[in-house]
CSV table of C-alpha atoms in Angstrom, one decimal:
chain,number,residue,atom,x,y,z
A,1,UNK,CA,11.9,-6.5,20.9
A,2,UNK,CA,12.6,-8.9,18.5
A,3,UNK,CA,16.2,-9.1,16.8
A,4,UNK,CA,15.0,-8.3,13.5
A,5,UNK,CA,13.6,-5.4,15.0
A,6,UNK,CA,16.5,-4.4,16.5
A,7,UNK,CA,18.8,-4.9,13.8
A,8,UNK,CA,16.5,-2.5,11.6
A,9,UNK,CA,16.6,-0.1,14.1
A,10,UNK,CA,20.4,0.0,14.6
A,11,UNK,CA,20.8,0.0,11.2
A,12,UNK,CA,18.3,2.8,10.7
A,13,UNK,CA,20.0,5.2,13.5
A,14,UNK,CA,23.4,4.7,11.8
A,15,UNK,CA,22.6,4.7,8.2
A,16,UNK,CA,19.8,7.9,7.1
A,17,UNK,CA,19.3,6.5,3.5
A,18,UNK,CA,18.3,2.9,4.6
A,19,UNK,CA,16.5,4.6,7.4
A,20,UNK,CA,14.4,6.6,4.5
A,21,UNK,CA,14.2,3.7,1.7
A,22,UNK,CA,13.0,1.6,4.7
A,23,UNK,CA,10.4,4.2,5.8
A,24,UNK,CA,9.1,4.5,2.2
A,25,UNK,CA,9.0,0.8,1.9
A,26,UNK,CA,6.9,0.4,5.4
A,27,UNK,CA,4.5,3.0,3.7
A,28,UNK,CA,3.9,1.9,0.5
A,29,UNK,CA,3.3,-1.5,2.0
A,30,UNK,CA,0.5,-0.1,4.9
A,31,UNK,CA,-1.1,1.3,1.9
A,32,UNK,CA,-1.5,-1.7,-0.7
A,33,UNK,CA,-2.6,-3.4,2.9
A,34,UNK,CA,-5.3,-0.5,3.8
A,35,UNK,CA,-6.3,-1.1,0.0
A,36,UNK,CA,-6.8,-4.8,-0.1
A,37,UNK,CA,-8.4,-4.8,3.2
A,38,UNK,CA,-11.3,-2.2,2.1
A,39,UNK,CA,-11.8,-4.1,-1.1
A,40,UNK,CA,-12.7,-7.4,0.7
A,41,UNK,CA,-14.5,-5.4,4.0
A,42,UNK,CA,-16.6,-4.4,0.7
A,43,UNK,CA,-17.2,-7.8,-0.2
A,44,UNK,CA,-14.9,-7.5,-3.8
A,45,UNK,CA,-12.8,-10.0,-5.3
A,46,UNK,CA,-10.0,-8.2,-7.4
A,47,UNK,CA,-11.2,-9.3,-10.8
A,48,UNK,CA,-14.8,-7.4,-9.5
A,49,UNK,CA,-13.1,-4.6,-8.5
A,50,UNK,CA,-11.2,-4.6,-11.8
A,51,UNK,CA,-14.8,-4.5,-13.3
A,52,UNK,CA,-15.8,-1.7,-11.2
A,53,UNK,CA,-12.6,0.4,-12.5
A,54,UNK,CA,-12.7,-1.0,-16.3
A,55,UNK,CA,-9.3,-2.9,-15.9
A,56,UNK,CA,-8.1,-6.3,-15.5
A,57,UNK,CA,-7.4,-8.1,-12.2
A,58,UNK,CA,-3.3,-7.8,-12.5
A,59,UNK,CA,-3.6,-4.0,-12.3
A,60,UNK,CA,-5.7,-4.7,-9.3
A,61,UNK,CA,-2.7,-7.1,-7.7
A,62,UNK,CA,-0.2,-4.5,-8.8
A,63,UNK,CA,-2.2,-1.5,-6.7
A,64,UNK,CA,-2.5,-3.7,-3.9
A,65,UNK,CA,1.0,-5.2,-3.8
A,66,UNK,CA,3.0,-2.4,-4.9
A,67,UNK,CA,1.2,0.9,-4.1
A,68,UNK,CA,4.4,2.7,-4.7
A,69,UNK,CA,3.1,3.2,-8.2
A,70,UNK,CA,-0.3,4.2,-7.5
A,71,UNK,CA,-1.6,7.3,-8.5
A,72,UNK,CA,-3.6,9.8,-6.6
A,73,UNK,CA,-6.1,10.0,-9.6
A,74,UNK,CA,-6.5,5.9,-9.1
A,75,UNK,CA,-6.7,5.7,-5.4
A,76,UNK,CA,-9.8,8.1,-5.6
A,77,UNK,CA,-11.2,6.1,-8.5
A,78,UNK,CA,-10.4,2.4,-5.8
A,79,UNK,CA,-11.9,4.2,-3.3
A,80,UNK,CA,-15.6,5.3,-4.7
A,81,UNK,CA,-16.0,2.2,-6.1
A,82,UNK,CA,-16.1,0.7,-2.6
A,83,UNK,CA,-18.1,3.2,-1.0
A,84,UNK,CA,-15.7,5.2,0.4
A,85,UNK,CA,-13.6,8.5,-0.3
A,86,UNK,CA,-9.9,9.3,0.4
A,87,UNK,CA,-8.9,11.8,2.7
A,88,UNK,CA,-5.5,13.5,2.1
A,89,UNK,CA,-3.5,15.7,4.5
A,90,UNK,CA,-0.3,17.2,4.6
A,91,UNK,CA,1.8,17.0,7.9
């Protein structure tokens, strides 16, 4: 394990609300990564996809760089314009 990785994880088992904001972070991250990734698997650039979804390319960056402020409304609206749905669960 790598001593970044270890750090966070010390610092995590010792400290619940960096453990949490660190957790969101990681999250939020995966997501605008998931999104990015299925926009060029469908063979968009972000100014087409912006196109697709009547918008400018900087709201496309923002979605895919800070998904923390995307809504559930505009991850539906990113998905069917690639092709593909969004599945939602609660665990």
């Amino acid at each position: 394990m790598s001593d970044l990785k270890q750090y966070v994880e010390k610092r995590k088992a010792r400290d619940p609300e960096f453990a949490e904001i660190y957790e969101k972070g990681s999250m939020e991250f995966k997501l605008g990564v998931l999104l990015k990734h299925a926009r060029e698997e469908a063979g968009l650039t972000q100014e087409e996809m912006a196109q697709k979804l009547n918008t400018n390319k900087s709201a496309i960056s923002r979605i895919e760089n800070h998904a923390e402020k995307v809504t559930l409304s505009t991850l539906g609206k990113y998905a069917k314009a690639i092709g593909k749905k969004i599945h939602y669960s609660v665990g």
